Coordinates of C-alpha atoms in Angstrom, one line a residue:
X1 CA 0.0 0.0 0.0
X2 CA 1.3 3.3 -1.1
X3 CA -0.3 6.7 -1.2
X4 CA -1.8 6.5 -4.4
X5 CA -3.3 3.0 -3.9
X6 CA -4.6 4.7 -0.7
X7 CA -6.2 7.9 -2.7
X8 CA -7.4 5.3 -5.1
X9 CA -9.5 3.7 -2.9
X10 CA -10.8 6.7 -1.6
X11 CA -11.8 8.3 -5.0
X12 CA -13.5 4.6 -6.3
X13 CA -15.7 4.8 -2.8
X14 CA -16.7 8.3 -3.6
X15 CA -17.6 7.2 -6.9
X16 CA -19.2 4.4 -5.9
X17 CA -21.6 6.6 -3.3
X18 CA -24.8 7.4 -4.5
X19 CA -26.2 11.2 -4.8
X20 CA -28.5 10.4 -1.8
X21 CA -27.4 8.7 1.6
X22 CA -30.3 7.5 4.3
X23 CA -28.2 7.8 7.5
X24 CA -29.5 4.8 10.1
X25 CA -28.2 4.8 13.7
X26 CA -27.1 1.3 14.3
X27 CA -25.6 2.2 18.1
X28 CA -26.1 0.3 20.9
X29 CA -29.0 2.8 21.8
X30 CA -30.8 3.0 18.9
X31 CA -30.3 -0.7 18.3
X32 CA -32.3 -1.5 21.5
X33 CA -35.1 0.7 19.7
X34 CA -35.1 -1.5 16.9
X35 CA -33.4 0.7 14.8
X36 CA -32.0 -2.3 12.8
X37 CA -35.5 -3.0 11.6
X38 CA -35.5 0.6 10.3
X39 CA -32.8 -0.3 8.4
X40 CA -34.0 -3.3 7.2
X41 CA -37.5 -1.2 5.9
X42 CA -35.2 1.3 4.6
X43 CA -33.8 -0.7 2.3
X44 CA -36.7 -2.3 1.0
X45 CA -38.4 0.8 0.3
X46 CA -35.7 1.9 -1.9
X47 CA -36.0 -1.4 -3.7
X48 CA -39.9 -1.4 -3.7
X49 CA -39.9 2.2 -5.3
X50 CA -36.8 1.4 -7.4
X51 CA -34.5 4.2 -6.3
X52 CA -31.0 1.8 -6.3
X53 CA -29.3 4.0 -8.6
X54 CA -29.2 7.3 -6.5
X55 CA -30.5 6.1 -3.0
X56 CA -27.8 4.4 -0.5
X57 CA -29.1 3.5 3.0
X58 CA -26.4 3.1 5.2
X59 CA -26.0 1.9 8.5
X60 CA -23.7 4.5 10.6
X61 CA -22.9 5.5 14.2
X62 CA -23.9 7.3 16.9
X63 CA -25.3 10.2 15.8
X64 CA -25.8 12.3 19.3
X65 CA -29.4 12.8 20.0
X66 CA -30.0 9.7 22.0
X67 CA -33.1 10.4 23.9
X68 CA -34.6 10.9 20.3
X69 CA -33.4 7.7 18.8
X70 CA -33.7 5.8 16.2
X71 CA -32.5 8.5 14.3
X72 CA -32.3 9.1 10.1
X73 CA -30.4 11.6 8.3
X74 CA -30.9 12.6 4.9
X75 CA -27.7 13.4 3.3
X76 CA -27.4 15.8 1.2
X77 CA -30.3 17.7 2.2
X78 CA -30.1 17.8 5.7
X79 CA -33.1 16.1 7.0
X80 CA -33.2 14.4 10.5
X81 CA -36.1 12.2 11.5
X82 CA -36.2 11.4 14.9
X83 CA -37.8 8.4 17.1
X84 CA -38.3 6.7 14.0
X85 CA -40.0 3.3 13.7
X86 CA -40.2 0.3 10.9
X87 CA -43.2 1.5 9.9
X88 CA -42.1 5.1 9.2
X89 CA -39.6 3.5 7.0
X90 CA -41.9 3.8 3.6
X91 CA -42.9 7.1 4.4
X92 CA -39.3 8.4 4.5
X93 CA -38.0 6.9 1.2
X94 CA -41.6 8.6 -0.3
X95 CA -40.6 12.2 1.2
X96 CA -37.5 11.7 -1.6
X97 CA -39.8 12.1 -4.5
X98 CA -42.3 15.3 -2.5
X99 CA -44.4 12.6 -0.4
X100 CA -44.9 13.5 3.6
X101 CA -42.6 11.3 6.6
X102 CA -44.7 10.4 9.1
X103 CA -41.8 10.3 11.3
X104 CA -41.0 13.5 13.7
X105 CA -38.5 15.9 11.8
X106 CA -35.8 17.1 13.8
X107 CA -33.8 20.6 13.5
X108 CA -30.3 20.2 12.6
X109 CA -29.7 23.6 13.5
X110 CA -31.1 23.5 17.1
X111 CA -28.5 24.5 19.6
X112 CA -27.9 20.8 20.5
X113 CA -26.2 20.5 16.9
X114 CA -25.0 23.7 16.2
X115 CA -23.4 24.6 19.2
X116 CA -21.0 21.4 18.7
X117 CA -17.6 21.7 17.3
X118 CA -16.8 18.1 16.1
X119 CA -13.3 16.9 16.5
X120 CA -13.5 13.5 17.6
X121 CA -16.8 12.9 16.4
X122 CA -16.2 13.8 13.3
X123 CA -17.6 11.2 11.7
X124 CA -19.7 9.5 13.4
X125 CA -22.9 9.5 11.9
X126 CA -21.3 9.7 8.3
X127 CA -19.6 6.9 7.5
X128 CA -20.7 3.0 8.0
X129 CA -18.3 2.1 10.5
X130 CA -17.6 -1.4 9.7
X131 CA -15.8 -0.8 6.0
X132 CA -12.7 0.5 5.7
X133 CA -13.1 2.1 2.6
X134 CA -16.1 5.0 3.5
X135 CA -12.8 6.0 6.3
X136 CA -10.6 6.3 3.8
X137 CA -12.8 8.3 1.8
X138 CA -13.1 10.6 4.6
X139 CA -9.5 11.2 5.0
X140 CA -8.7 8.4 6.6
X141 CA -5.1 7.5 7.2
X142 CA -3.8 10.1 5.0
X143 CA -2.4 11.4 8.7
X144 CA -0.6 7.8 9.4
X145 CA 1.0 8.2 6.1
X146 CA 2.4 11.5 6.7
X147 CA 3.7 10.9 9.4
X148 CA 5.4 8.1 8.0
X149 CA 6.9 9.0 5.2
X150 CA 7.4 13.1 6.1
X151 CA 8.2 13.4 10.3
X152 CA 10.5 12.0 12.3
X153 CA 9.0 10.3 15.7
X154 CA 10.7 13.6 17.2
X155 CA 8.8 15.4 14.9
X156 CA 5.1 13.6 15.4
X157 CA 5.9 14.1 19.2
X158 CA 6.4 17.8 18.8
X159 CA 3.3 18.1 17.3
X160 CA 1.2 16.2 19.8
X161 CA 3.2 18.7 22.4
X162 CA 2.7 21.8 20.8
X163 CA -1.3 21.1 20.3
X164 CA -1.9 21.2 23.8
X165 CA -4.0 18.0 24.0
X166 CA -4.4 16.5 27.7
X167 CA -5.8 13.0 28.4
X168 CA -9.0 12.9 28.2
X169 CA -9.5 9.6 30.7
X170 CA -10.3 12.2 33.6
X171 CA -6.8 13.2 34.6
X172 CA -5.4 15.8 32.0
X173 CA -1.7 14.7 32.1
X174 CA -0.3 16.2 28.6
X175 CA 0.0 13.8 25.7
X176 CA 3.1 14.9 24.4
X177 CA 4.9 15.0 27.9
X178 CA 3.6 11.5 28.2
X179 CA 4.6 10.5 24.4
X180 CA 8.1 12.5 25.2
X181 CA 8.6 10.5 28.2
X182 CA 8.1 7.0 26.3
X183 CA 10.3 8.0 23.3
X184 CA 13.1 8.7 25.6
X185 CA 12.6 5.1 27.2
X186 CA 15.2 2.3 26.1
X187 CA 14.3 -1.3 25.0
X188 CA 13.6 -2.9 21.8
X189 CA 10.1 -3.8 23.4
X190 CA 7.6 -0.9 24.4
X191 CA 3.8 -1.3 24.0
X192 CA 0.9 1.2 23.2
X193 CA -2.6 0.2 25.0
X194 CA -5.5 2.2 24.8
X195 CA -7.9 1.9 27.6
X196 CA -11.1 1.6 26.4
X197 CA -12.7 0.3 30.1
X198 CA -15.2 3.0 30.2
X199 CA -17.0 2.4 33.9
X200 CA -18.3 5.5 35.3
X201 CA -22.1 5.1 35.3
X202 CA -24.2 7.0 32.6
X203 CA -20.7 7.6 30.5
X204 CA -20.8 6.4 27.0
X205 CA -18.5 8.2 25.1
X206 CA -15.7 5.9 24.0
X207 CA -18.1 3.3 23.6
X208 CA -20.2 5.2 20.9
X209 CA -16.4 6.5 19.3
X210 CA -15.4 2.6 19.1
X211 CA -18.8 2.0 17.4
X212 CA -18.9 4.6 15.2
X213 CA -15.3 5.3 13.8
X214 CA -12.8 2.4 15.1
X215 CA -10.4 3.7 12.3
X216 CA -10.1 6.9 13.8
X217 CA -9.0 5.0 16.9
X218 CA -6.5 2.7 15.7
X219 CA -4.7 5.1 13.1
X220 CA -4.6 7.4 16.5
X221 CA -2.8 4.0 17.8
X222 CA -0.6 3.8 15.0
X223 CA 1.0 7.2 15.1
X224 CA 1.5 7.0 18.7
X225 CA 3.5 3.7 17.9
X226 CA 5.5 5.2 15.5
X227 CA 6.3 8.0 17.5
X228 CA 7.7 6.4 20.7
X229 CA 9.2 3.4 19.2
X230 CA 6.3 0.4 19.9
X231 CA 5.7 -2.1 17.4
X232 CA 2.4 -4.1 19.5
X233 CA -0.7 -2.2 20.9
X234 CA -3.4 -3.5 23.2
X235 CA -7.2 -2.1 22.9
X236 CA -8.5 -2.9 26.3
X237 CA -12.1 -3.0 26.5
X238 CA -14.5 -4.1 28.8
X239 CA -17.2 -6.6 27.6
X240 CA -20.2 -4.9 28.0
X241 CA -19.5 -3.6 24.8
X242 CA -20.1 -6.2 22.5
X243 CA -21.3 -4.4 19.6
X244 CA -17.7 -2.0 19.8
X245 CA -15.4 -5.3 20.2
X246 CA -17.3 -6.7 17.2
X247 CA -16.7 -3.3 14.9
X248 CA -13.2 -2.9 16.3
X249 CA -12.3 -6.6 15.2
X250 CA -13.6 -6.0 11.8
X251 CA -11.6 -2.7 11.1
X252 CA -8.3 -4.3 12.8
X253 CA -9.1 -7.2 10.0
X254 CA -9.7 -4.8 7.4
X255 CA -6.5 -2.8 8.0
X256 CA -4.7 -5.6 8.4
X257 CA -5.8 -6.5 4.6
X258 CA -4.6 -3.4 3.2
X259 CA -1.5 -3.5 5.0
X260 CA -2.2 -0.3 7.2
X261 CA -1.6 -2.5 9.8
X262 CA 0.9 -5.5 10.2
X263 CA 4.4 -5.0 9.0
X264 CA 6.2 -2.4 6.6
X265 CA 3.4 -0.2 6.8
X266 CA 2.7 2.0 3.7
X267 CA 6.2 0.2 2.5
X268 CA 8.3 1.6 5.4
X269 CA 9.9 -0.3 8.4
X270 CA 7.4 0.4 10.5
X271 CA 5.5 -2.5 11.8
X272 CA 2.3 -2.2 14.4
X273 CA -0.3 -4.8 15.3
X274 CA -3.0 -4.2 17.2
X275 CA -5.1 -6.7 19.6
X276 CA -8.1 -6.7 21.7
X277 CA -8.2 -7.9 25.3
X278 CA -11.7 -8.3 26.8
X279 CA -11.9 -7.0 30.9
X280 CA -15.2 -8.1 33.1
X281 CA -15.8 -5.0 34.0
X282 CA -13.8 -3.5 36.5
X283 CA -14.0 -0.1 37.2
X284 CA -10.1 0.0 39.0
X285 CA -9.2 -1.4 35.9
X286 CA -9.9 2.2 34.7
X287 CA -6.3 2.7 36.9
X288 CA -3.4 2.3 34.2
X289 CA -1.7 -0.2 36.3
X290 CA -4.2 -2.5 37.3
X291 CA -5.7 -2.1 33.5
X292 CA -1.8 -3.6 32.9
X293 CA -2.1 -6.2 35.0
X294 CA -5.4 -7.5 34.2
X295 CA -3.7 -7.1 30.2
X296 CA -1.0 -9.7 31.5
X297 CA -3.8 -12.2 32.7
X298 CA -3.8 -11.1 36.7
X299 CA -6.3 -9.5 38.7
X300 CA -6.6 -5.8 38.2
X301 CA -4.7 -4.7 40.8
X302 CA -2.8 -1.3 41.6
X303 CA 0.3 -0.9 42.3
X304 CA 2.3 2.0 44.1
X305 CA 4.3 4.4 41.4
X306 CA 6.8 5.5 40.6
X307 CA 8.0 3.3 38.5
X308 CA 5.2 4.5 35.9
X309 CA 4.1 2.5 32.8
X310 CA 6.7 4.7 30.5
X311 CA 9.6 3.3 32.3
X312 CA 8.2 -0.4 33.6
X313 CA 4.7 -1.0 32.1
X314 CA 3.2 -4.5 30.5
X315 CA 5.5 -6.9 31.2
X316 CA 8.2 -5.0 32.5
X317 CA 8.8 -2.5 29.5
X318 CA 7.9 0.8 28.7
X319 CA 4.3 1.6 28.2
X320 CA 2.1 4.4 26.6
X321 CA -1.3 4.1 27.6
X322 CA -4.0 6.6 26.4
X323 CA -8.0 6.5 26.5
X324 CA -10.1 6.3 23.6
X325 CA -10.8 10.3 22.7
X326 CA -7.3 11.1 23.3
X327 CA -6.4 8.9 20.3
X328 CA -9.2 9.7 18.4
X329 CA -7.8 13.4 18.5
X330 CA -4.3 12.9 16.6
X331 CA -5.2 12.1 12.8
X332 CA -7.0 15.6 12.9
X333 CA -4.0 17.2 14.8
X334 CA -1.6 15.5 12.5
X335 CA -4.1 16.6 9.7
X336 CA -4.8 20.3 10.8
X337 CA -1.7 21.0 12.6
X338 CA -0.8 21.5 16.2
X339 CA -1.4 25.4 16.0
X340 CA -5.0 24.9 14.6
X341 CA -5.7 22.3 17.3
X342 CA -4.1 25.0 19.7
X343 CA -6.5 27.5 18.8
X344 CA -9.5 25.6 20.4
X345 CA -10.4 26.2 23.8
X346 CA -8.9 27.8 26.3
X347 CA -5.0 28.5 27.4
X348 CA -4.4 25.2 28.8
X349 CA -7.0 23.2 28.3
X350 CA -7.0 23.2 24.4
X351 CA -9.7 21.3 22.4
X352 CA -12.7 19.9 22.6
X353 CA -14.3 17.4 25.6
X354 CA -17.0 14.8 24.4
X355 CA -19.5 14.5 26.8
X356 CA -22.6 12.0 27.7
X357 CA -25.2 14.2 29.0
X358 CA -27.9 13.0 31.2
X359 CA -30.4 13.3 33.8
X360 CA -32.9 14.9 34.2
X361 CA -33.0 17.0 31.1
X362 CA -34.9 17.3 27.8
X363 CA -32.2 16.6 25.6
X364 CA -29.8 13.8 26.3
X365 CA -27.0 12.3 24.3
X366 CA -23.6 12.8 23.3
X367 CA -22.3 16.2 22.4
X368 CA -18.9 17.5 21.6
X369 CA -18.0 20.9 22.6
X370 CA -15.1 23.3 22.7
X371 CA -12.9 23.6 26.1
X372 CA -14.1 26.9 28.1
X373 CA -17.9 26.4 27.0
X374 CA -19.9 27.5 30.3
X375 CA -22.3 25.0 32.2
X376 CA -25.1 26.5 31.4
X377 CA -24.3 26.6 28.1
X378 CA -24.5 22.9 27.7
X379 CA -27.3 22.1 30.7
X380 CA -29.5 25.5 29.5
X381 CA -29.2 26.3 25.7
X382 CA -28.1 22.6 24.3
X383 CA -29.6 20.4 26.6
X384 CA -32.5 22.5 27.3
X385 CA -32.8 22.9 30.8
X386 CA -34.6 20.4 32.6
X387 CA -38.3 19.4 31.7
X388 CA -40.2 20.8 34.8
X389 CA -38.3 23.3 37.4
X390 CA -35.6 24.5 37.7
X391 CA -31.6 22.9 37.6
X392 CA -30.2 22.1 41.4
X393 CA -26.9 20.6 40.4
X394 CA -24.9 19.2 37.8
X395 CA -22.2 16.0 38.5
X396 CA -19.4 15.6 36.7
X397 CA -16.6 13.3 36.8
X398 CA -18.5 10.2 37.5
X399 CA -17.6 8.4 40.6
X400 CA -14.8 10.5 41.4
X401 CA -16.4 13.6 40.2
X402 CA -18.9 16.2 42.4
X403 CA -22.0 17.9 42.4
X404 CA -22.1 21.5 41.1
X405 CA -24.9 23.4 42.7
X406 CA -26.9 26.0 40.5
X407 CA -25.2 29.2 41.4
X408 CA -21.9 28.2 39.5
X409 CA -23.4 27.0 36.4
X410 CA -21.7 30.2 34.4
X411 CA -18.4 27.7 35.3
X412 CA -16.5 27.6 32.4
X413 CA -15.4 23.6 31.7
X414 CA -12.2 23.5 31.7
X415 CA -9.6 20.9 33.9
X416 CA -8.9 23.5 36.2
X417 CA -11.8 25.7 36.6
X418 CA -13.6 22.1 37.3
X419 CA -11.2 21.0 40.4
X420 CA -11.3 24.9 41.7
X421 CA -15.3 24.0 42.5
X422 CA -14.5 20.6 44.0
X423 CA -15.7 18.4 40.8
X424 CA -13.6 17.3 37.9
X425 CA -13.6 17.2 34.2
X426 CA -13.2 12.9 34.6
X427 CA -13.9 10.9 31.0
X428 CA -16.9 13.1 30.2
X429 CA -19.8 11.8 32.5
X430 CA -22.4 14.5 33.0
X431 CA -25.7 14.5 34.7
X432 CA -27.9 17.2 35.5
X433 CA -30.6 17.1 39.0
X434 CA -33.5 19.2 39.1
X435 CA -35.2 20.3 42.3
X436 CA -36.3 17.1 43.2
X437 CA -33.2 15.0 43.6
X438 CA -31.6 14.6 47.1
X439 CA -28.0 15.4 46.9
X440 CA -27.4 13.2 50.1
X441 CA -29.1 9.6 48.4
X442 CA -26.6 11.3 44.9
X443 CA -23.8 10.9 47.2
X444 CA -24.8 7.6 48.8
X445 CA -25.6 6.4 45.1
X446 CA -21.9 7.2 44.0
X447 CA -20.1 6.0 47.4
X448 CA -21.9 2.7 46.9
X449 CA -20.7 2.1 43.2
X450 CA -17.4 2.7 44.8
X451 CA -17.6 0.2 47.6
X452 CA -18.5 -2.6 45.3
X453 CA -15.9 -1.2 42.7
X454 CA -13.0 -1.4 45.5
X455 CA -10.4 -3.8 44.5
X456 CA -9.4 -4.3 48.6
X457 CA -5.8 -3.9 48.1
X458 CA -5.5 -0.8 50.6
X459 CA -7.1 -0.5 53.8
X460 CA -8.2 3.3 53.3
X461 CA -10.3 2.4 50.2
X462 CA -11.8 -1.2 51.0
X463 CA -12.7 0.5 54.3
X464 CA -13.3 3.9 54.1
X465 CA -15.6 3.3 51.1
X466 CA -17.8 1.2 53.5
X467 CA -17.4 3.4 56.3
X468 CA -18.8 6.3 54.2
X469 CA -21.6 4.2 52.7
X470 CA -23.0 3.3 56.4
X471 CA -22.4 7.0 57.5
X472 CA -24.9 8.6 54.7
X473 CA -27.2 5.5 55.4
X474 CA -27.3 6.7 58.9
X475 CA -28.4 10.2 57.7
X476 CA -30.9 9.3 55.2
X477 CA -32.1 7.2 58.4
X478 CA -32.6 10.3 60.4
X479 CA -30.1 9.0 63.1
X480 CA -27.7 10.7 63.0
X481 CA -25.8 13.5 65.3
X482 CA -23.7 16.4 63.7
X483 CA -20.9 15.0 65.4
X484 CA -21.4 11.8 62.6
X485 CA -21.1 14.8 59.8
X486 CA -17.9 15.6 61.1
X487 CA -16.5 12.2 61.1
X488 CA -17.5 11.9 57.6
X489 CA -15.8 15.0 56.7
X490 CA -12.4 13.3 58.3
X491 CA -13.1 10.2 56.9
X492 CA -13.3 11.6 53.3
X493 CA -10.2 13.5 53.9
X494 CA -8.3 9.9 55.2
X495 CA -9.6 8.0 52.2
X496 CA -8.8 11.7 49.9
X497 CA -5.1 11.4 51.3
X498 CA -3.9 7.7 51.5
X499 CA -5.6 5.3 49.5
X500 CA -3.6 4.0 46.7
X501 CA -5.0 4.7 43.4
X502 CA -7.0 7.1 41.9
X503 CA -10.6 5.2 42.5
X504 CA -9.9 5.8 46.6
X505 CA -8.2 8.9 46.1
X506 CA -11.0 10.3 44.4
X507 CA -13.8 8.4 45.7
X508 CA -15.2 11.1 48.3
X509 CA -15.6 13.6 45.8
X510 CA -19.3 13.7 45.6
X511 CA -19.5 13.4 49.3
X512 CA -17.0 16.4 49.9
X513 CA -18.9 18.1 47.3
X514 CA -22.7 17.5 48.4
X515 CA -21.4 18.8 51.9
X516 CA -19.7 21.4 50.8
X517 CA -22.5 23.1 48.6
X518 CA -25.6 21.3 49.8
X519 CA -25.1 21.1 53.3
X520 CA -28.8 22.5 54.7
X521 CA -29.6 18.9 53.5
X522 CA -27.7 17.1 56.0
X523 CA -28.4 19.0 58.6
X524 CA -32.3 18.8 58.1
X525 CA -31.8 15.6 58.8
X526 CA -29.7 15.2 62.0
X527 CA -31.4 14.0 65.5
X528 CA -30.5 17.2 66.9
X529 CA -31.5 19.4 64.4
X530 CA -35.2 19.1 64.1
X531 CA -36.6 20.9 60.5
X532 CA -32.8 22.0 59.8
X533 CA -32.5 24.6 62.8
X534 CA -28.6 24.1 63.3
X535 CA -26.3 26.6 62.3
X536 CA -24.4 25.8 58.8
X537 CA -20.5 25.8 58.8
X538 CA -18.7 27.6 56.7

């Protein structure tokens, strides 16, 4: 494979497209709505009204506006029907020639869509992810190429450096200190891995990535490799996700077949192969080195650092892991440049941050927006507040995430505007409350996925969790005392301070946050403290 094979394939698939595409979501989502017998119907309308020759239906990716799904785009004219069924299948393909859809239209311009500025998600929602060729047509690993034949790993290193790009798995660290680190690393053996154990509850962002553009992912993969020296990569993904392990092995397949993957890549001595290991399900695993151990057939357990995974990872040698969205970022930055990239977002949290919103709002889904977009931009003008009432809080973060209370919704997010408030930005998790929801059973909720998540390695986090769990049971309960509201506070701070990984470390989050913002609603509960009449701390 050379660059003109590559552009060859490319032009024959745009040739090959036909003047009009049906877009189908075939996502988890909107396959659980049946959205596969849309398809089906689809396709035999255009049959039964003999439009073959300039009518393609074809089966893509997430396209964002869950709560709404199954969704069908019209492409080139911009159409979006939402919550569609078999049955408004006919109708559909008849609106092509003046007839009427029976299916709800949707507006493609609504602030949902328009406010997005599409990085990662690019794609999705365009191209059928499971063939090769409608990626390539898109652009797709024109970037690997370059890189190849026109940058030194130095060079592809820089890049990723200069863009600005943080990890987007929930802790920030820079890409290209992390890449520089690796490349600097001796031994013929390093590895690339990219955690795709996506575990905080109501996040589905790499999941919808890996179903709608695996290419995207594992050319992202590929550059890395060729920039810090490793010849094998590891997709780690947990298996709940049976419909992204099954697209992911049939684009490793297909790249394999055109050489883009394998040995002498695009002619050169580059070598990368890619495989998939399968996790149960463990959110610690989400931890880079208990994710490496679990890799290496062991229980995922964590392990003290340093050394870190860029100087002793799988197996002993030097290790780049990144998530998901953080690979899905370098084709475009390779593409676009690292000053372009640069110029999203704010000064040092460049880009954009793919988000699952949920809750109690009218518009749920995936969106991707620009770094330094304010709360209430998302929860208010894209989201659309919430359907009765008025927004209490939003959580972010997930599990080790907190709850933002009302009053700081003009927040820009941002990494560090996010831990100034006591929340985080985490891997994109974000649920809005309304009036209704008690912050105390939000915190109880979140401190008992992390009790049953513990991996019991250190004594602050296999016991504090529980500890913590009992203590807001007690105060739901009505029986507790303030002094039980400041032993919680220590306890969070103990479990904060010395557990061993990030799930203990950052396990009292919501807790510390809930107190901190919501605390009327702990005291209103306390024996002593009958109808809230206690004095609030500061």
């Amino acid at each position: 494979m050379d660059l003109t094979e590559l552009q060859e394939i490319a032009e024959a698939e745009r040739q090959a497209q036909k003047s009009i595409r049906v877009h189908c979501c075939t996502s988890t989502g909107c396959q659980a709505a049946n959205s596969l017998g849309v398809k089906k119907n689809l396709e035999g309308a255009v049959k039964a009204a003999d439009l073959g020759d300039r009518v393609q239906v074809v089966g893509v990716g997430c396209m964002g506006f869950c709560g709404r799904g199954p969704l069908v785009e019209i492409d080139p004219q911009d159409k979006l029907y939402e919550e569609v069924t078999p049955d408004d299948a006919a109708s559909i393909i008849e609106s092509l020639n003046g007839g009427t859809a029976t299916a709800d239209e949707g507006d493609l311009n609504h602030p949902f869509f328009a406010r997005q500025v599409r990085i990662v998600r690019e794609t999705s929602g365009k191209i059928d992810p499971e063939r090769i060729e409608e990626y390539i047509a898109a652009g797709g690993y024109q970037s690997l190429y370059k890189v190849i034949h026109d940058m030194t790993p130095a060079e592809v290193v820089d890049q990723i450096s200069k863009s600005g790009l943080r990890g987007r798995g929930g802790g920030g660290y820079p890409t290209g200190l992390k890449w520089a680190t690796m490349a600097k690393m001796p031994g013929e053996q390093k590895y690339v891995i990219c955690n795709a154990d996506e575990g905080d509850p109501g996040a589905f962002m790499d999941r919808s990535v890996l179903e709608s553009d695996p290419h995207r992912v594992l050319e992202g993969m590929a550059i890395a490799g060729y920039a810090v020296g490793a010849t094998q990569a590891f997709i780690y993904v947990r298996a709940e996700y049976p419909l992204a392990i099954d697209r992911l092995q049939k684009a490793i397949k297909q790249a394999k077949r055109l050489s883009l993957l394998g040995s002498q890549i695009f002619g050169s001595p580059f070598d990368f192969k890619v495989d998939i290991r399968i996790g149960a399900g463990a959110f610690v695993c989400g931890e880079e080195t208990a994710l490496i151990a679990s890799v290496e057939g062991g229980r995922g357990l964590p392990r003290p650092r340093p050394p870190y995974p860029a100087q002793s990872g799988l197996w002993g040698c030097p290790t780049l892991i990144n998530n998901v969205e953080t690979f899905a970022n370098i084709a475009v930055i390779i593409r676009e440049g690292a000053e372009w990239y640069a110029n999203i977002g704010t000064e040092k949290s460049k880009g954009t941050k793919v988000f699952a919103l949920t809750g109690k709002i009218r518009n749920n889904g995936l969106i991707e927006v620009p770094m330094g977009i304010t709360l209430r931009e998302i929860v208010e003008e894209m989201g659309g507040g919430v359907p009765d009432g008025e927004v209490k809080a939003v959580q972010t973060g997930g599990p080790s995430g907190g709850c933002i209370p009302a009053s700081l919704l003009d927040t820009t997010v941002d990494y560090d505007s996010l831990v100034t408030i006591g929340s985080m930005m985490g891997s994109g998790g974000m649920v809005v409350m309304d009036e209704t929801t008690s912050m105390i059973e939000v915190a109880q909720f979140y401190m008992e996925f992390c009790r049953g998540e513990t991996c019991g390695k250190c004594i602050p986090c296999r016991v504090g969790t529980v500890q913590m769990y009992q203590a807001l049971t007690k105060i739901l309960k009505g029986e507790a005392t303030m002094r039980d509201i400041e032993q919680l506070e220590q306890l969070c701070g103990m479990v904060k301070d010395t557990s061993l990984c990030g799930l203990g470390q950052t396990a009292p989050n919501p807790v510390m946050s809930t107190l901190r913002y919501f605390r009327d609603e702990y005291l209103a509960l306390l024996q002593d403290s009958p109808n809230g009449k206690v004095a609030v701390k500061s």
